[in-house]
Coordinates of N, CA, C and O in Angstrom, one line a residue:
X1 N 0.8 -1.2 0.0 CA 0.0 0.0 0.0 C 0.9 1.2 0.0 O 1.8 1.4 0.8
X2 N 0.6 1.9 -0.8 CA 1.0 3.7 -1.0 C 0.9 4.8 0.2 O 0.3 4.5 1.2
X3 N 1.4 5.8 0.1 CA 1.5 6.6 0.9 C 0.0 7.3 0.7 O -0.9 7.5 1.5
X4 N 0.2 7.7 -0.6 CA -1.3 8.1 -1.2 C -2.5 7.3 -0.7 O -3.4 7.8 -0.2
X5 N -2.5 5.8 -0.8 CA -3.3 5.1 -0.4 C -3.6 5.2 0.8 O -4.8 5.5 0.7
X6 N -3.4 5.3 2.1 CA -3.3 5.9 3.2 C -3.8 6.8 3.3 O -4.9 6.8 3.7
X7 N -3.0 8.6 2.6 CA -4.2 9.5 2.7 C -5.2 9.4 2.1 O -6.1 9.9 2.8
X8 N -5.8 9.1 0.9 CA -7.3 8.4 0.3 C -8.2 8.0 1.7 O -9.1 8.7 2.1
X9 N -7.6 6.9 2.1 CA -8.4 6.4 3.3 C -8.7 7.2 4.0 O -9.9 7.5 4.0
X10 N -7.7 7.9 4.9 CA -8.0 9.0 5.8 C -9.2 9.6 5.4 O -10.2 9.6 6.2
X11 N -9.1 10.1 3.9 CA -9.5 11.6 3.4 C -10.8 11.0 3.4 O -11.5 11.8 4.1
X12 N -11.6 10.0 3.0 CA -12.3 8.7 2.9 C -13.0 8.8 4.6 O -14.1 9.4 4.8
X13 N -12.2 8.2 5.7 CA -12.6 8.3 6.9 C -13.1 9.5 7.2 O -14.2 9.4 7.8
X14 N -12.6 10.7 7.1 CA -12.7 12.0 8.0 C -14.3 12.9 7.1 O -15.0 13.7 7.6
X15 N -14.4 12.3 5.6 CA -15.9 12.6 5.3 C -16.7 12.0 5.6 O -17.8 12.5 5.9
X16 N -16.3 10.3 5.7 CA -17.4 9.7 6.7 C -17.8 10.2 8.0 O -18.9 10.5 8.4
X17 N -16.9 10.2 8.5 CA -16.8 10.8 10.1 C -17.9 12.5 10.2 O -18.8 12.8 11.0
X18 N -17.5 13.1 9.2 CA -18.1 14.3 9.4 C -19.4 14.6 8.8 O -20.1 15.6 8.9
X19 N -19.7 13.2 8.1 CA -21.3 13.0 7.1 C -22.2 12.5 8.4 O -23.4 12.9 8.7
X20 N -21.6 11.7 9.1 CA -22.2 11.1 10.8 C -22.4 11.9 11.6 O -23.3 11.7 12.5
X21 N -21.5 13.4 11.7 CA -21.1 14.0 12.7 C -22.2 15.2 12.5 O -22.7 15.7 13.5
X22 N -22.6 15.7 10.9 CA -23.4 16.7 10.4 C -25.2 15.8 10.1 O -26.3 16.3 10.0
X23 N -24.8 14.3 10.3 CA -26.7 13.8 10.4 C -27.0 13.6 8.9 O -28.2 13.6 8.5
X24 N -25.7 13.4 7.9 CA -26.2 13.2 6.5 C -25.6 12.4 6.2 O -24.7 12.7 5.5
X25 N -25.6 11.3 6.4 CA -24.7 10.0 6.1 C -25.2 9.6 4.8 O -26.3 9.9 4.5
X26 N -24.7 9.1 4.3 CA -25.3 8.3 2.3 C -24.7 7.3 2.2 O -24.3 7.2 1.0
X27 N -24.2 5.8 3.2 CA -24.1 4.9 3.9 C -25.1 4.4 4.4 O -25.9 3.6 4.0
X28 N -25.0 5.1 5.9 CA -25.8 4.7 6.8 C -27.6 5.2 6.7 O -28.0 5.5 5.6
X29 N -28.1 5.2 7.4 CA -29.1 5.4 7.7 C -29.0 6.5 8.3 O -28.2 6.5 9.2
X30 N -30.0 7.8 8.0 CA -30.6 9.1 8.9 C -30.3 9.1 11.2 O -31.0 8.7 12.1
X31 N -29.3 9.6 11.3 CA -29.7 9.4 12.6 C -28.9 8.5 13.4 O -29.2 8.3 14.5
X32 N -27.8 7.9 12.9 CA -26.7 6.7 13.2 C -26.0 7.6 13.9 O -25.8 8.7 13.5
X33 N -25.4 7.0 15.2 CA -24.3 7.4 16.1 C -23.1 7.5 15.6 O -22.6 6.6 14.9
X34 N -22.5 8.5 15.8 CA -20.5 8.7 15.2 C -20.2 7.7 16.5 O -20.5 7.9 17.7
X35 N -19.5 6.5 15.8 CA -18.8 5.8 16.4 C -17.5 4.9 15.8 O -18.0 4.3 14.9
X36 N -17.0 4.8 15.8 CA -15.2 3.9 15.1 C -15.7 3.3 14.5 O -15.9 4.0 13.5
X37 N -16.3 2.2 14.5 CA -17.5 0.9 13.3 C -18.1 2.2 12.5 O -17.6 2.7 11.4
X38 N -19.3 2.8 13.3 CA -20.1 3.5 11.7 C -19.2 4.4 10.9 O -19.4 4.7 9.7
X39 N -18.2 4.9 11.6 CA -17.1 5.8 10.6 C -16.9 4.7 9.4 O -17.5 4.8 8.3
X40 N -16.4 4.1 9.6 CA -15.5 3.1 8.5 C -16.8 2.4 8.0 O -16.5 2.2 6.8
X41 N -18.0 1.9 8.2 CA -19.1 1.2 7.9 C -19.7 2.6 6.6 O -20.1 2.4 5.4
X42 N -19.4 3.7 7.4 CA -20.4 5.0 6.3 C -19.2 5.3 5.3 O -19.5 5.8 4.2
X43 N -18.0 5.0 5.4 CA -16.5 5.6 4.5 C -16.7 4.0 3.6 O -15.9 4.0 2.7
X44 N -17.5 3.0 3.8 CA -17.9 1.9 2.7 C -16.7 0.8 3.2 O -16.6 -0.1 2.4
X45 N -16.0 0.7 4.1 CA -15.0 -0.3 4.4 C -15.4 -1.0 5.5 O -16.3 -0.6 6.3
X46 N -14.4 -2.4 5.7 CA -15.2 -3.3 6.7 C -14.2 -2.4 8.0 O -13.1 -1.9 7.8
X47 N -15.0 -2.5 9.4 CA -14.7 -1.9 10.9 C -13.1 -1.8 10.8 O -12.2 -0.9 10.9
X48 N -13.0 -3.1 10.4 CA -11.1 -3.7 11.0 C -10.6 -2.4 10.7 O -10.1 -1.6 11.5
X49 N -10.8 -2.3 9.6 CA -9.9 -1.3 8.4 C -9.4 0.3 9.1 O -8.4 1.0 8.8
X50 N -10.3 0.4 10.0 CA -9.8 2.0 10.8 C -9.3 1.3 11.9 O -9.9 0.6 12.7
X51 N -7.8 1.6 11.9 CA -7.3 0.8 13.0 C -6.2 2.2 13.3 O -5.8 3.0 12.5
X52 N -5.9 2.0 14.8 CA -5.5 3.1 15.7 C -3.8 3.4 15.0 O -3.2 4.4 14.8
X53 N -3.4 1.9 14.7 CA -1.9 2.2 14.3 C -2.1 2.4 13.3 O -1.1 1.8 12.7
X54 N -3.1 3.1 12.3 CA -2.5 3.6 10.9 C -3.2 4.8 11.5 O -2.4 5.8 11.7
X55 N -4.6 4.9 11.9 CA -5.3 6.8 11.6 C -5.3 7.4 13.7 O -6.3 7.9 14.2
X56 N -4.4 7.3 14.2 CA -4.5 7.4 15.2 C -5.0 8.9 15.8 O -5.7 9.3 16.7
X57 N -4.5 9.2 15.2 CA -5.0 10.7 15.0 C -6.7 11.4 14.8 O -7.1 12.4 15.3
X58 N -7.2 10.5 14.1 CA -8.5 10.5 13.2 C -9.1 9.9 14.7 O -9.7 10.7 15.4
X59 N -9.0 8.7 15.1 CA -9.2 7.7 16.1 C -9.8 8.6 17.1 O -11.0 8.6 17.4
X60 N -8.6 9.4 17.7 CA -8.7 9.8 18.8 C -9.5 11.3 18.6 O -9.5 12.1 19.5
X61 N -10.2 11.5 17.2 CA -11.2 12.7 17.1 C -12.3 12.2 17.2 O -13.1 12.8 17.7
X62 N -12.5 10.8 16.6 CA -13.7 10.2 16.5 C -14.1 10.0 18.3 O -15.2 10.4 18.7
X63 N -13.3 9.5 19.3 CA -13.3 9.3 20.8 C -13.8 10.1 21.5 O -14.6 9.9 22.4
X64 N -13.0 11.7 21.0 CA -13.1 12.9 21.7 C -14.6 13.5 21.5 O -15.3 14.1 22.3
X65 N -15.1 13.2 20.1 CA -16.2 13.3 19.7 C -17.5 12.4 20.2 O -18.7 12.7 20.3
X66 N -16.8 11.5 20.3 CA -18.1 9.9 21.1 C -18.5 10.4 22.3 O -19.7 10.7 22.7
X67 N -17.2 10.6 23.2 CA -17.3 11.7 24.6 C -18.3 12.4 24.9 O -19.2 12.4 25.8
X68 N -17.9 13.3 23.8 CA -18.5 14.7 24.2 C -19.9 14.5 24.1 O -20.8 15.2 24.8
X69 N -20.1 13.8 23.3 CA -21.5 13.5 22.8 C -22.1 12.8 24.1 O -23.3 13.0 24.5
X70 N -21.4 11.8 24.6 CA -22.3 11.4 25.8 C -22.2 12.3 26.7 O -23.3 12.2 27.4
X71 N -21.6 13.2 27.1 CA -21.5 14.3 28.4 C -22.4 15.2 27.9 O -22.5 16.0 28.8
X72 N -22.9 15.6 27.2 CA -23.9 16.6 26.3 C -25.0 15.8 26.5 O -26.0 16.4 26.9
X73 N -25.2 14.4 26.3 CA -26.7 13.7 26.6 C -27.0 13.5 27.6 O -28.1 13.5 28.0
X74 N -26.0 13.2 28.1 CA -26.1 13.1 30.1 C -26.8 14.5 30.6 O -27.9 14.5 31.1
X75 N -26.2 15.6 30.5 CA -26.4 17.0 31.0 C -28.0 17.1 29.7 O -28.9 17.8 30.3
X76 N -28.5 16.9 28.8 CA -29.5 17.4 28.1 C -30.5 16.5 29.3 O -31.3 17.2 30.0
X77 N -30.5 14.9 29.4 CA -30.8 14.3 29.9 C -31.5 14.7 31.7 O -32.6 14.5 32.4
X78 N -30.0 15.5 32.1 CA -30.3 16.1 33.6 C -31.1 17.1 33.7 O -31.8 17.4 34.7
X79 N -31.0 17.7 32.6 CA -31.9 19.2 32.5 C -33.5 19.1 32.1 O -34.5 19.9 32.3
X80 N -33.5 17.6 31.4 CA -35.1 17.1 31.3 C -35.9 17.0 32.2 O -37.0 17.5 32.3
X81 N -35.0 16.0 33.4 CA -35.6 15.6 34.3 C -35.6 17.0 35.6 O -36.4 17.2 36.4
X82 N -35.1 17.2 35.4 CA -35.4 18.7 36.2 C -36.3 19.8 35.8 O -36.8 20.6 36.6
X83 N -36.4 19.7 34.5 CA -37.8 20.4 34.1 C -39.3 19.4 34.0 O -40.4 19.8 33.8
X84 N -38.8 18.1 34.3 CA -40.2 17.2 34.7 C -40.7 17.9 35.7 O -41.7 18.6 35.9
X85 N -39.3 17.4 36.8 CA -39.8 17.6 38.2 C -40.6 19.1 38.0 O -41.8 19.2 37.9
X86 N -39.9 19.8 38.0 CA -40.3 21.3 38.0 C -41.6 21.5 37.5 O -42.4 22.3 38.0
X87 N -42.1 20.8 36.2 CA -43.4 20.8 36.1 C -44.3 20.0 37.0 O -45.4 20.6 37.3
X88 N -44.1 18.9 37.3 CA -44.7 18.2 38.4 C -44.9 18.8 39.9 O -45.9 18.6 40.6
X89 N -43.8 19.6 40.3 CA -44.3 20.5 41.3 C -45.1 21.8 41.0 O -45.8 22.2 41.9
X90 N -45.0 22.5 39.9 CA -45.9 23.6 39.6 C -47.4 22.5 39.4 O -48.5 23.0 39.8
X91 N -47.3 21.6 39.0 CA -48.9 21.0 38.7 C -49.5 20.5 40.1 O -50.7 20.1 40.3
X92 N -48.3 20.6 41.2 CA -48.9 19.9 42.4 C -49.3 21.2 42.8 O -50.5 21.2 43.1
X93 N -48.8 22.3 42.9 CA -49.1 23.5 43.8 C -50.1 24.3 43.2 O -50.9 25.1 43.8
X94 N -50.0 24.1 41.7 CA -51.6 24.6 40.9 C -52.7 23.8 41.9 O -53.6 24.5 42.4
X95 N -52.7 22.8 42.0 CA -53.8 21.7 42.4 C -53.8 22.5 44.0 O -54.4 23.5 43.8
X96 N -53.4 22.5 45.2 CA -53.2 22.9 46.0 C -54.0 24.1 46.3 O -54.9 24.1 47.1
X97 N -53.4 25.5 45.4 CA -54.1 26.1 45.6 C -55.3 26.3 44.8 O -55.8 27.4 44.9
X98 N -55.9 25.3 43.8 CA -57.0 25.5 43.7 C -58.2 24.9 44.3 O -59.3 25.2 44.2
X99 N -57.5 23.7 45.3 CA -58.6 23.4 46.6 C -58.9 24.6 47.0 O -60.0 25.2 46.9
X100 N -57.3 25.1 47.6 CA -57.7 26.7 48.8 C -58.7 27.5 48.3 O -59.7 27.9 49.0
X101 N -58.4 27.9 46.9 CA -59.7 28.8 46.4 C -60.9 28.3 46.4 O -61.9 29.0 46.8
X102 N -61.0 27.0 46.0 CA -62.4 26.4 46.3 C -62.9 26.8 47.5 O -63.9 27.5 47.8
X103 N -61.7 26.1 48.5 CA -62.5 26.2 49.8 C -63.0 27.5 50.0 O -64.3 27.6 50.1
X104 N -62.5 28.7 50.1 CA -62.3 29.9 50.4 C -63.6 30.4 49.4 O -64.4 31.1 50.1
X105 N -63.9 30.4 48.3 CA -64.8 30.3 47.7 C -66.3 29.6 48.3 O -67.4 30.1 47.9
X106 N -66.3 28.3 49.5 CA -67.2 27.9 50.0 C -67.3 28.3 50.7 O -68.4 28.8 50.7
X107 N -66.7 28.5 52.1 CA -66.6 29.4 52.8 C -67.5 31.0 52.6 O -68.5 31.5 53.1
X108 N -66.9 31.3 51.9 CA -67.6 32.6 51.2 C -69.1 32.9 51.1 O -69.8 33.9 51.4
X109 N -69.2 31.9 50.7 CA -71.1 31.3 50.3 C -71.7 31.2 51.2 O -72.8 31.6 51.4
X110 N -70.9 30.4 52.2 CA -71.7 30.0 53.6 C -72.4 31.5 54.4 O -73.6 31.8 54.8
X111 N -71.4 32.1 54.4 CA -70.9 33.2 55.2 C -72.2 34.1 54.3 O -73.1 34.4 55.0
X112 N -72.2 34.3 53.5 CA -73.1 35.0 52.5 C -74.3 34.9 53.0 O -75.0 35.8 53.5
X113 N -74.8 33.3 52.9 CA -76.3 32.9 53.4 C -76.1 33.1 54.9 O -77.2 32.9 55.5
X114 N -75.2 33.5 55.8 CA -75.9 33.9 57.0 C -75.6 34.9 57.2 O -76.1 35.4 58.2
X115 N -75.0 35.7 56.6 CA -75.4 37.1 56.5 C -77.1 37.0 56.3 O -77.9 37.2 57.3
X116 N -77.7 36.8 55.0 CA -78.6 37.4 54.2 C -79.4 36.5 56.1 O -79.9 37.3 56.9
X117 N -79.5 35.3 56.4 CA -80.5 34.7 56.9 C -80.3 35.3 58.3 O -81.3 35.4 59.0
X118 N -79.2 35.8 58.9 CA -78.8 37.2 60.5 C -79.6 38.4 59.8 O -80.3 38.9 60.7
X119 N -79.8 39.0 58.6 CA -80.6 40.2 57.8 C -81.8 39.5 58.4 O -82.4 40.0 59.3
X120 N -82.1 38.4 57.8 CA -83.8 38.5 57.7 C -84.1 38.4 59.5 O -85.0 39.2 59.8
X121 N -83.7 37.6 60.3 CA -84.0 37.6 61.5 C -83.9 38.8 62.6 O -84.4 38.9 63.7
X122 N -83.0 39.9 61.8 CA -83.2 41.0 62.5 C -84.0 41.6 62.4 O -84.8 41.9 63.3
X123 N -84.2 42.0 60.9 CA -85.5 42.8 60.1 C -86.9 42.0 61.0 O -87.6 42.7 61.7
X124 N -87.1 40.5 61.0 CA -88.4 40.1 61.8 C -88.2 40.4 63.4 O -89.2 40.5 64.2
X125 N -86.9 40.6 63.8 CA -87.0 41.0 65.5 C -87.1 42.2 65.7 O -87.8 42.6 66.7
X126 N -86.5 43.3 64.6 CA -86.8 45.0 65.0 C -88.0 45.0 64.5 O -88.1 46.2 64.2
X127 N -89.4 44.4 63.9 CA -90.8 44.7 63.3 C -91.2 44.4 64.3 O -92.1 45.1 64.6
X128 N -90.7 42.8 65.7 CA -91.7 42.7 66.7 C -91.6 43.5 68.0 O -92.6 43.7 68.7
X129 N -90.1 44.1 68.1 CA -89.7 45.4 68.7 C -90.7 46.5 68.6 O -91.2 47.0 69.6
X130 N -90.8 46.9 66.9 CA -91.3 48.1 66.7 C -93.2 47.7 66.9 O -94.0 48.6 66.9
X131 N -93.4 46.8 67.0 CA -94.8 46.2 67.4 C -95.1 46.0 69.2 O -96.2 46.0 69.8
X132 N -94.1 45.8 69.6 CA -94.4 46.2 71.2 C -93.9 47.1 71.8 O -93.9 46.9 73.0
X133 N -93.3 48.5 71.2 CA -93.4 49.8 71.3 C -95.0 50.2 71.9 O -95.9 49.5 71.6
X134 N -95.2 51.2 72.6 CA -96.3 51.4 72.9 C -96.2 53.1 72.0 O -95.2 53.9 71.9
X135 N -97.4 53.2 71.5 CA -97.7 54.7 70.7 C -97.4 55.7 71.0 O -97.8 56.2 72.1
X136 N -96.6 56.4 70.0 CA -96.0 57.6 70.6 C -97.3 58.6 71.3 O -97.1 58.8 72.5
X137 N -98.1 59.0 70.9 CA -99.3 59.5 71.1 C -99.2 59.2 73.1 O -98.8 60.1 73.9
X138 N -99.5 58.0 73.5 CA -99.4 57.5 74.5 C -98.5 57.9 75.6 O -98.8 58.0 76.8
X139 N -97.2 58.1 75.0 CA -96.0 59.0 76.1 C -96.3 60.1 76.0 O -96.3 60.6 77.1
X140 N -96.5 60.9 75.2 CA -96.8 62.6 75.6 C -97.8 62.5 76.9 O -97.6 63.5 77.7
X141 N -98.4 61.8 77.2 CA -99.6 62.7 78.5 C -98.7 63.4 79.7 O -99.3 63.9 80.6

């Protein structure tokens, strides 16, 4: 094998690598993981073929790249579930205080009908008041 042949491959590897890395692969399938196998699987050669003692270089971008990519899913991942929770407690404390308002709302009502039903019992006690008044007419003598 040639020197040229070597960079071919590379040149070959590092478009695969970046057709995986950009989500346009014309190998693989839409949506395939950058990983050492699908590099060389999407660059049309069998896994063996990218091996560390010829593209070591290449190797250790594809790695740095695999990495990063899981510490970016892990952290997207943490930030999900923290906006679950966070919705799950706003939907608990929505609920919470819309008992309170209920209650406070029944409460309300109660309070209302004995107002109006303390109104009507006074209005009937100051008419039997004002009915066992004796006539003004009567106190003047």
């Amino acid at each position: 094998m040639k020197l040229s042949d070597s960079v071919s491959a590379e040149a070959k590897f590092r478009a695969a690598f970046d057709r995986l890395k950009n989500s346009v692969p014309q190998v693989l399938s839409a949506g395939t993981p950058v990983s050492q196998n699908n590099v060389a699987k999407e660059a049309g050669v069998d896994p063996s073929a990218l091996r560390k003692s010829r593209f070591s270089s290449l190797i250790s971008e594809i790695q740095a790249y695999v990495e990063i990519q899981k510490r970016e899913s892990v952290e997207k991942a943490k930030s999900k579930a923290v906006r679950a929770q966070r919705r799950l407690d706003l939907k608990s404390k929505l609920e919470q205080v819309t008992k309170q308002r209920d209650d406070a709302q029944s409460q309300l009502v109660q309070l209302q009908f004995m107002v109006i039903d303390l109104s009507q019992r006074n209005a009937k006690l100051e008419s039997e008041v004002e009915s066992l008044r004796p006539p003004v007419t009567m106190l003047r003598r």
